[in-house]
Tab-separated table of C-alpha atoms in Angstrom:
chain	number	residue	atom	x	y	z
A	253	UNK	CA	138.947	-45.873	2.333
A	254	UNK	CA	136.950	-42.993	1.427
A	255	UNK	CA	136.064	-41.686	-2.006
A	256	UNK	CA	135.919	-37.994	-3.189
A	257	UNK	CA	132.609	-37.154	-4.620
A	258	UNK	CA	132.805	-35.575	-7.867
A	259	UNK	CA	131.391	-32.122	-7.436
A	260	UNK	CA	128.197	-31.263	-10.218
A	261	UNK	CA	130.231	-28.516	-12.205
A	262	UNK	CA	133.488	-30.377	-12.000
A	263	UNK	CA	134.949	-29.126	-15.603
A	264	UNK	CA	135.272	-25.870	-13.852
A	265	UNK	CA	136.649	-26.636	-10.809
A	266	UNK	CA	140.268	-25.411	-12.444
A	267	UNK	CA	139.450	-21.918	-11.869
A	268	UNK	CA	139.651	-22.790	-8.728
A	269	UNK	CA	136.933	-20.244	-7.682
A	270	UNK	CA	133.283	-20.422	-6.965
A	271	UNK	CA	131.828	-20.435	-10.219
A	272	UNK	CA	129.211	-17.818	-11.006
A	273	UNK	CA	125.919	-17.899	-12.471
A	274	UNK	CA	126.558	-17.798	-16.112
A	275	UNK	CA	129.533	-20.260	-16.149
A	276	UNK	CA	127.257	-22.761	-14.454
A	277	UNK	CA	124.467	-22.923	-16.648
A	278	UNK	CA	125.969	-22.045	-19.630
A	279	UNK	CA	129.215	-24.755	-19.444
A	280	UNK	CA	129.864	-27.720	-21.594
A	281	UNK	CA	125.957	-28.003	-22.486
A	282	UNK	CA	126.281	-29.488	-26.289
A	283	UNK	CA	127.580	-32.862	-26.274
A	284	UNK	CA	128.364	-33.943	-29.829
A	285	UNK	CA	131.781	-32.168	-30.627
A	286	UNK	CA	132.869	-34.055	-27.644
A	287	UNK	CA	131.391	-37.483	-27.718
A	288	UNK	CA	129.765	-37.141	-31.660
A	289	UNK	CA	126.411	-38.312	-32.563
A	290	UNK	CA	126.039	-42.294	-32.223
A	291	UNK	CA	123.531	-43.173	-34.736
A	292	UNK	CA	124.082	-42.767	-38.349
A	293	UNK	CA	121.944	-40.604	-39.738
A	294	UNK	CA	121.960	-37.319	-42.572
A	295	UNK	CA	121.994	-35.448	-39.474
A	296	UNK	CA	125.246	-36.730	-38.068
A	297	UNK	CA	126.838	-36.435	-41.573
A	298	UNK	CA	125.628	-32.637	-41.600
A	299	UNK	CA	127.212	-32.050	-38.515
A	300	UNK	CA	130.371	-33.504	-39.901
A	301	UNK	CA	130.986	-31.811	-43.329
A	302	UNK	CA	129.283	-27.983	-42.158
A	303	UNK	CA	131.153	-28.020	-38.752
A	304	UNK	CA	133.710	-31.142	-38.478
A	305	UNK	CA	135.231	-29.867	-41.810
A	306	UNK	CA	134.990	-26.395	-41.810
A	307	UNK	CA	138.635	-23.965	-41.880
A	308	UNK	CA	136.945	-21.770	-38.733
A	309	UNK	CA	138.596	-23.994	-35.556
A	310	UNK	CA	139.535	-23.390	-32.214
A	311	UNK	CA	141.539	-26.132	-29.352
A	312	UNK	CA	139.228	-24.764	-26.934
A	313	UNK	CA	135.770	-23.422	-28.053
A	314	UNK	CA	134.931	-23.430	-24.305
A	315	UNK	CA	137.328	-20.404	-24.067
A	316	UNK	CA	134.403	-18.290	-25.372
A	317	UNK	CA	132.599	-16.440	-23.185
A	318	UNK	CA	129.413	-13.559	-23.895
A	319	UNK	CA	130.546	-9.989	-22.875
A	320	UNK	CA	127.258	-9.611	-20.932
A	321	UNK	CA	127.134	-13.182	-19.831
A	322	UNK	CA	123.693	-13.625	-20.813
A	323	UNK	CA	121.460	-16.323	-19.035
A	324	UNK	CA	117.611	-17.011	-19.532
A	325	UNK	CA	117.214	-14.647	-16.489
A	326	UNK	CA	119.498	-12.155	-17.658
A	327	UNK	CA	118.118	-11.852	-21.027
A	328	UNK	CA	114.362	-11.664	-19.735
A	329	UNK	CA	115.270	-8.595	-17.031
A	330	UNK	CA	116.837	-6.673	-19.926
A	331	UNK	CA	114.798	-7.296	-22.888
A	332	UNK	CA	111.803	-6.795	-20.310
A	333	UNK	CA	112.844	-3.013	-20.333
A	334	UNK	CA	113.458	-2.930	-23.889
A	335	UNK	CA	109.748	-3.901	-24.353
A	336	UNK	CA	108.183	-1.361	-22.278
A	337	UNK	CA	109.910	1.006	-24.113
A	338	UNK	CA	108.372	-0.026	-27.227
A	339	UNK	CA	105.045	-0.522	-25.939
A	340	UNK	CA	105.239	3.337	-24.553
A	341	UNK	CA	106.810	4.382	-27.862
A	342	UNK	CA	103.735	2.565	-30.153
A	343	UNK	CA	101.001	3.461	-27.731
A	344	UNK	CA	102.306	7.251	-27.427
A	345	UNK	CA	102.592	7.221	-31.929
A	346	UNK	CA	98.720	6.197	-31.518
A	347	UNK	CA	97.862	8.986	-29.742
A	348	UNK	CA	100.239	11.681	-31.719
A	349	UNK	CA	98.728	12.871	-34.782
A	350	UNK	CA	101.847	13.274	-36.187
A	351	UNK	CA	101.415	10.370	-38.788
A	352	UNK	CA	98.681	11.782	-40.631
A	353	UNK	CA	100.829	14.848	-41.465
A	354	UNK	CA	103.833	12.844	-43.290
A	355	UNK	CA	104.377	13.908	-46.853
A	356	UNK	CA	103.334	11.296	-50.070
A	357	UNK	CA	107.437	11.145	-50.619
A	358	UNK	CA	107.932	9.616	-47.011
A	359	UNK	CA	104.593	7.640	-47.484
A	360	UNK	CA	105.763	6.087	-50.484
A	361	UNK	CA	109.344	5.308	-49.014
A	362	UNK	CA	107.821	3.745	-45.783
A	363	UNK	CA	105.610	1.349	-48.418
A	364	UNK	CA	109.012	0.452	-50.187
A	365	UNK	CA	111.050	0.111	-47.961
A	366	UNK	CA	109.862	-0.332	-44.183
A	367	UNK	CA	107.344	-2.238	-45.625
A	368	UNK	CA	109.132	-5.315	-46.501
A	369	UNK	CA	111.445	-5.060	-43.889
A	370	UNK	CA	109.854	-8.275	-42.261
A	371	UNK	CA	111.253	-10.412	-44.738
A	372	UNK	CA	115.404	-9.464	-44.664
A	373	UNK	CA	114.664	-9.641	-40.877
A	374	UNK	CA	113.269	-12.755	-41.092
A	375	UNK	CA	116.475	-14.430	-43.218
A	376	UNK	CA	118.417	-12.994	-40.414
A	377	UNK	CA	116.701	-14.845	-37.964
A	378	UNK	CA	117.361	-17.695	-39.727
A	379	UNK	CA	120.964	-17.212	-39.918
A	380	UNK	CA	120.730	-16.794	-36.041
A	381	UNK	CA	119.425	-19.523	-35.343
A	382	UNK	CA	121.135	-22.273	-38.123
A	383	UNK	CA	124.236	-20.764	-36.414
A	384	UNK	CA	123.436	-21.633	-32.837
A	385	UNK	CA	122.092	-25.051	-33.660
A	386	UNK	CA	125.425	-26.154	-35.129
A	387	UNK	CA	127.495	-24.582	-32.534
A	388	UNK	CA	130.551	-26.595	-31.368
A	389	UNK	CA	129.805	-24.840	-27.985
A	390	UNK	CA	126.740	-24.221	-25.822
A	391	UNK	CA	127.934	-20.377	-25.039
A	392	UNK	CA	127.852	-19.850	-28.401
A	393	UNK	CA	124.594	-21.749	-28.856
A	394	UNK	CA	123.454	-19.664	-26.037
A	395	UNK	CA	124.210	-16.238	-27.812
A	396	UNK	CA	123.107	-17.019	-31.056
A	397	UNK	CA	119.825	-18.494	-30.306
A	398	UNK	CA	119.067	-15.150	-27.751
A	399	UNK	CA	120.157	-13.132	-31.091
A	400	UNK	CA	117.546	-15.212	-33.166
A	401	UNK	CA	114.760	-14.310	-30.339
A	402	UNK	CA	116.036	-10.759	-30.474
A	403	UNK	CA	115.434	-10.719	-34.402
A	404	UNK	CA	111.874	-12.178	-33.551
A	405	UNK	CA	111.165	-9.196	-31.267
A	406	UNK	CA	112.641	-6.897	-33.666
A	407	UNK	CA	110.215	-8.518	-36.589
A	408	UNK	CA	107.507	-8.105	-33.752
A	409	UNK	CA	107.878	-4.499	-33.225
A	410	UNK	CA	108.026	-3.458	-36.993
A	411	UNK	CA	104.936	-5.355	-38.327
A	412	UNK	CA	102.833	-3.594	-34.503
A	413	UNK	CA	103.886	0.105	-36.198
A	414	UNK	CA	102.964	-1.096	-40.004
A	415	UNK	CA	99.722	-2.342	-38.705
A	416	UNK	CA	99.227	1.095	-36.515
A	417	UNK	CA	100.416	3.383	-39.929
A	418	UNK	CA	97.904	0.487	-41.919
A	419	UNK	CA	95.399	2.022	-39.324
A	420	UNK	CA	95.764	5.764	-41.330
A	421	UNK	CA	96.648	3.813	-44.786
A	422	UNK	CA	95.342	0.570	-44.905
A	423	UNK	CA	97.202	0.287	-48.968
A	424	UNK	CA	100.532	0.823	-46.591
A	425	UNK	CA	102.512	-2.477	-46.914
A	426	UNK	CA	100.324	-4.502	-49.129
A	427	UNK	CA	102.575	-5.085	-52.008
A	428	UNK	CA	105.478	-5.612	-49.366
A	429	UNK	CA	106.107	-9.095	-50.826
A	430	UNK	CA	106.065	-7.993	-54.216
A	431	UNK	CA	108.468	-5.268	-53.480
A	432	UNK	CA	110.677	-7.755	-51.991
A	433	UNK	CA	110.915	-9.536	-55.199
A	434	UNK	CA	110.908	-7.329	-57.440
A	435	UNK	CA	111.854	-3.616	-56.341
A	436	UNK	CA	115.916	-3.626	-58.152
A	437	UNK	CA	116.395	-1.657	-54.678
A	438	UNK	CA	116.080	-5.087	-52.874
A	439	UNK	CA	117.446	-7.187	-55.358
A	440	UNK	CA	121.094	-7.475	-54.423
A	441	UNK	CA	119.982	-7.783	-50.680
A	442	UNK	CA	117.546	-10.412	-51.865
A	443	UNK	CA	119.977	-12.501	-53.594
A	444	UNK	CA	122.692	-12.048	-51.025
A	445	UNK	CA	120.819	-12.966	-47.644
A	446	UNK	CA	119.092	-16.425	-50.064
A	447	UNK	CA	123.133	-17.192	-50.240
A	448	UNK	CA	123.507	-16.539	-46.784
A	449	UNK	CA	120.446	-18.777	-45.726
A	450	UNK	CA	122.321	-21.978	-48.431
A	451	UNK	CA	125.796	-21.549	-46.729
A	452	UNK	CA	125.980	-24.636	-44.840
A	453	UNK	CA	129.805	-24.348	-43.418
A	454	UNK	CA	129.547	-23.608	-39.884
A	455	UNK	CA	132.122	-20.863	-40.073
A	456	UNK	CA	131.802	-19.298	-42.853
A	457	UNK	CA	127.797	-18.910	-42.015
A	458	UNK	CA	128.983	-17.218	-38.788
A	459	UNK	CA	132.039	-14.962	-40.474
A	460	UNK	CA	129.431	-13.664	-43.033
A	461	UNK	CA	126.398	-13.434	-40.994
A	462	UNK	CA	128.140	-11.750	-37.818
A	463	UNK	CA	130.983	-9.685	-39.285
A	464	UNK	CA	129.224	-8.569	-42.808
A	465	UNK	CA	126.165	-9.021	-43.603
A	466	UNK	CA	124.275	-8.215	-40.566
A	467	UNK	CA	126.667	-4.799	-39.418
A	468	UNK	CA	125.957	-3.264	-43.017
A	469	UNK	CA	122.222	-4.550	-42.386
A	470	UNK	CA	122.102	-2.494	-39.763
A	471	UNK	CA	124.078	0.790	-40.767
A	472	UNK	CA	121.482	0.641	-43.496
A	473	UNK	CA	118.511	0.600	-41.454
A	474	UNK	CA	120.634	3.443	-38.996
A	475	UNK	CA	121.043	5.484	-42.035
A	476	UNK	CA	117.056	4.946	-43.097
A	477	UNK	CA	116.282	6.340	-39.364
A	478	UNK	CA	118.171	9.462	-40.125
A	479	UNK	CA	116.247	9.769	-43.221
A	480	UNK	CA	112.953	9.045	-40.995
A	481	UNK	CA	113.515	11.803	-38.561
A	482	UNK	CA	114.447	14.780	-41.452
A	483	UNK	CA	111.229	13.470	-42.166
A	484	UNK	CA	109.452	14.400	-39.004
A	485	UNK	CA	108.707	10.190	-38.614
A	486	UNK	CA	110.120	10.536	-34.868
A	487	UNK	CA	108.637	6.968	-33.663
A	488	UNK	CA	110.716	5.399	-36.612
A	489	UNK	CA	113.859	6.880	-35.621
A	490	UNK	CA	113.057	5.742	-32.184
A	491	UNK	CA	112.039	1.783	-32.731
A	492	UNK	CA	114.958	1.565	-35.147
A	493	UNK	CA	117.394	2.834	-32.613
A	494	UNK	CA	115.619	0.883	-30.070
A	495	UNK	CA	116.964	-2.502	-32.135
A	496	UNK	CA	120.314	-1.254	-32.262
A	497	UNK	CA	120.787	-1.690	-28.949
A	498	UNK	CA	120.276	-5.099	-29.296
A	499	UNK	CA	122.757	-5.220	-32.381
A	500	UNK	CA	125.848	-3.555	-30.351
A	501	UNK	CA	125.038	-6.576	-28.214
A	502	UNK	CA	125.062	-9.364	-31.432
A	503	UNK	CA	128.662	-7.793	-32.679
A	504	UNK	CA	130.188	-7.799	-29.198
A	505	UNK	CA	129.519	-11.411	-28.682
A	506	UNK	CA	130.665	-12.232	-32.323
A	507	UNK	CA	133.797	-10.182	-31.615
A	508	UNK	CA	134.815	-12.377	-28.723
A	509	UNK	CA	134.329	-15.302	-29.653
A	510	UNK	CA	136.731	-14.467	-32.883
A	511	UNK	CA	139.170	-12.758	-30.318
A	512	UNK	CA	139.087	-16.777	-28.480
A	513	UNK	CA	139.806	-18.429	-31.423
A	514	UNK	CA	142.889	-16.523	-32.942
A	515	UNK	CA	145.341	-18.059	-30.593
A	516	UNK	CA	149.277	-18.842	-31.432
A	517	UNK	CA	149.614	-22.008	-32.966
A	518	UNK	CA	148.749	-23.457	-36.173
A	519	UNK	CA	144.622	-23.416	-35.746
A	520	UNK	CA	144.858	-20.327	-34.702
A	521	UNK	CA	146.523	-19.236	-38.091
A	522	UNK	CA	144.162	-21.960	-40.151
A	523	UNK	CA	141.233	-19.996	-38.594
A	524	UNK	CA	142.608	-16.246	-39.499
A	525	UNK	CA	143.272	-17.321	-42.965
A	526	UNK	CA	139.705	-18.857	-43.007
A	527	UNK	CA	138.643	-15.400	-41.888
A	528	UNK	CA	140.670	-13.388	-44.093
A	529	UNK	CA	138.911	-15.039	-47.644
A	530	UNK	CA	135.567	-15.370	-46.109
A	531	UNK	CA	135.624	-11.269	-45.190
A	532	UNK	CA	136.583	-10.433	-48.309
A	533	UNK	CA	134.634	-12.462	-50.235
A	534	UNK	CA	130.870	-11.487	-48.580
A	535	UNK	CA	132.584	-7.576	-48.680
A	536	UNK	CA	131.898	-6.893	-51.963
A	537	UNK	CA	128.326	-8.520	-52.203
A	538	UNK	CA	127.355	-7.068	-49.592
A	539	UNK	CA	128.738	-3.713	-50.120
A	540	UNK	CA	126.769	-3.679	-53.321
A	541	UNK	CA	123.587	-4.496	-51.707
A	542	UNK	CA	124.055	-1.615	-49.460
A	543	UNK	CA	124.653	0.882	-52.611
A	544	UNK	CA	121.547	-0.446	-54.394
A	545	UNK	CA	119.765	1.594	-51.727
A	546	UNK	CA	120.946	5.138	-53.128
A	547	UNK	CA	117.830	5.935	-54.782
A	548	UNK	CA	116.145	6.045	-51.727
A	549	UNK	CA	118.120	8.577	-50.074
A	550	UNK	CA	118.024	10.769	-53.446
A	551	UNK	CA	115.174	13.062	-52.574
A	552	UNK	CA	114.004	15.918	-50.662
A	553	UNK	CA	114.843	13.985	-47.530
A	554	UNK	CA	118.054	13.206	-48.851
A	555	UNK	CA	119.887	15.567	-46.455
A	556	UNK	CA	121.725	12.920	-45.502
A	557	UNK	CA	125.000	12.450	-47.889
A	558	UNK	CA	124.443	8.763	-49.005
A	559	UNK	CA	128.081	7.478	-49.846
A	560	UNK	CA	129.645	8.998	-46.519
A	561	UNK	CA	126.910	7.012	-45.161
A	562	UNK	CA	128.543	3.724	-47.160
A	563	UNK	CA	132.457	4.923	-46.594
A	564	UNK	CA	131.715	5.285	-42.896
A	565	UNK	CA	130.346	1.528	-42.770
A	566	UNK	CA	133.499	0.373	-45.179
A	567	UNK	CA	135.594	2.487	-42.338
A	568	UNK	CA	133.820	0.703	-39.077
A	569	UNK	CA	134.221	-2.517	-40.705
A	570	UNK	CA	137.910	-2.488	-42.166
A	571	UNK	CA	138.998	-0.882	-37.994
A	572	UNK	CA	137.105	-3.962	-36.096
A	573	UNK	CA	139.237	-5.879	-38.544
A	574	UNK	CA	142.281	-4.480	-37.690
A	575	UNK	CA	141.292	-4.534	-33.867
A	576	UNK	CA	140.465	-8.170	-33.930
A	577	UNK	CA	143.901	-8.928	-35.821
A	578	UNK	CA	142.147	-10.050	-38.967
A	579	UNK	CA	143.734	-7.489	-40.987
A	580	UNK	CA	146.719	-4.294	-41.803
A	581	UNK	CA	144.535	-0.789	-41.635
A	582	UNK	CA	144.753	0.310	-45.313
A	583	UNK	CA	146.902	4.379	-44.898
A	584	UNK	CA	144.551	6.935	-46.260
């Protein structure tokens, strides 16, 4: 009698297709939400309560799949040409003279504000990469932990153009921790990304972190490039945008991966609900961390009308809702 030979990516024979590149190395990777973790430890315990037990569920998380179907390869190739970019766009600032011509006012708002930029960036990077490592699913490992990397490189590329503006300024930056801290302009975005970094439940980490905290994040620093090119600072406005890229990228995976859990049944429901009060809780902190920022666009490069800047985030956010089925569309 002879035997059939398991093929090597069996789980997806199904499809009955040849599988391609990304399914293959990206498929059924993380092993404990199937078989657990067999010695007791804090971690295992961990694992249970901040993902066994948290309201954000799905029958299937291998129904997720990445938009761009990143792999290792993928993600070099791309972020390879990203790089260069930024390399050209720092190496041409060194030769411009352009920076020795900014104003005090934009001096002093690069020293409050892009100064300590490294450290919100940072917290996000943590959030990254705590989501990945609990993820019930190796895609979503996958994304999250190439979204950490892309923070790093985004952390990277900030603190090479501080050091080149130290180069003209060398006070630029130094009291960026002490800013941080203590600047009220920081303050609510402080406090709100130290809760971010103590929320343990799986879900809710990734429903604040994904859908909130980090799309307001980044209409903030959007807005603050606006403000940088009124200013004449052209290589700001060009490494911010730059990032964003990258960002489109984070919320598109995010999006999907809701979009694969809110299926018909009752998890499906249990996970929209789950949703529903996380959203609207982290709305309102985070909406007020945003607004502390008005002072800085109160100025002579304050061309830029701050609260449509706020009310156009409030609008982006409450229309992905409604286009992921998390919410009604409020009439206007």
């Amino acid at each position: 009698m002879a035997l059939t030979m398991a093929k090597t990516y069996w789980h997806l024979q199904s499809e009955r297709r040849v599988p391609r590149d990304y399914e293959v190395v990206s498929s059924r990777l993380v092993y404990h939400p199937r078989m657990g973790l067999a010695i007791e430890t804090p971690v295992k315990r961990w694992y249970a309560e901040y993902l066994g037990d948290s309201r954000f569920v799905s029958p299937d998380w291998e129904r997720f799949s990445d938009p761009l179907e990143t792999t290792y390869t993928s993600y070099v190739e791309r972020r390879h040409e990203h790089e260069s970019f930024v390399d050209h766009l720092i190496i041409s600032a060194g030769r411009d003279r352009r920076d020795r011509s900014f104003d005090p006012e934009w001096i002093a708002k690069l020293d409050g504000v892009f100064g300590p930029l490294r450290y919100p960036c940072h917290a996000l990077l943590m959030c990254a990469a705590y989501v990945g490592q609990l993820a019930p699913a190796s895609r979503i490992t996958i994304a999250a932990m190439f979204q950490a990397a892309d923070e790093l490189r985004r952390i990277q590329g900030f603190a090479r153009r501080l050091g080149q503006l130290q180069e003209l300024r060398p006070e630029l930056g130094l009291r960026a921790r002490e800013s941080w801290e203590l600047d009220p302009i920081w303050q609510p975005m402080r406090e709100l990304l130290e809760t971010l970094l103590v929320t343990y439940d799986w879900g809710e980490s990734f429903v604040a972190l994904q859908l909130v905290v980090k799309p307001h994040f980044e209409d903030l620093l959007l807005a603050f490039r606006e403000l940088g090119l009124v200013a004449g600072d052209h290589t700001l406005y060009e490494l911010v945008g730059a990032y964003a890229e990258d960002a489109r990228w984070h919320r598109a995976w995010s999006d999907a991966l809701i979009r694969s859990t809110l299926v018909q049944g009752s998890q499906g429901s249990q996970s929209a609900r789950a949703i529903g009060g996380w959203l609207e809780s982290w709305s309102r902190r985070t909406e007020a961390s945003v607004l502390a920022f008005a002072p800085v666009f109160e100025s002579a490069h304050g061309s830029i009308p701050f609260e449509r800047l706020v009310d156009g985030a409030r609008g982006r956010a409450a229309r992905a809702q409604v286009e992921l089925g998390l919410g009604v569309e409020k009439p206007k």
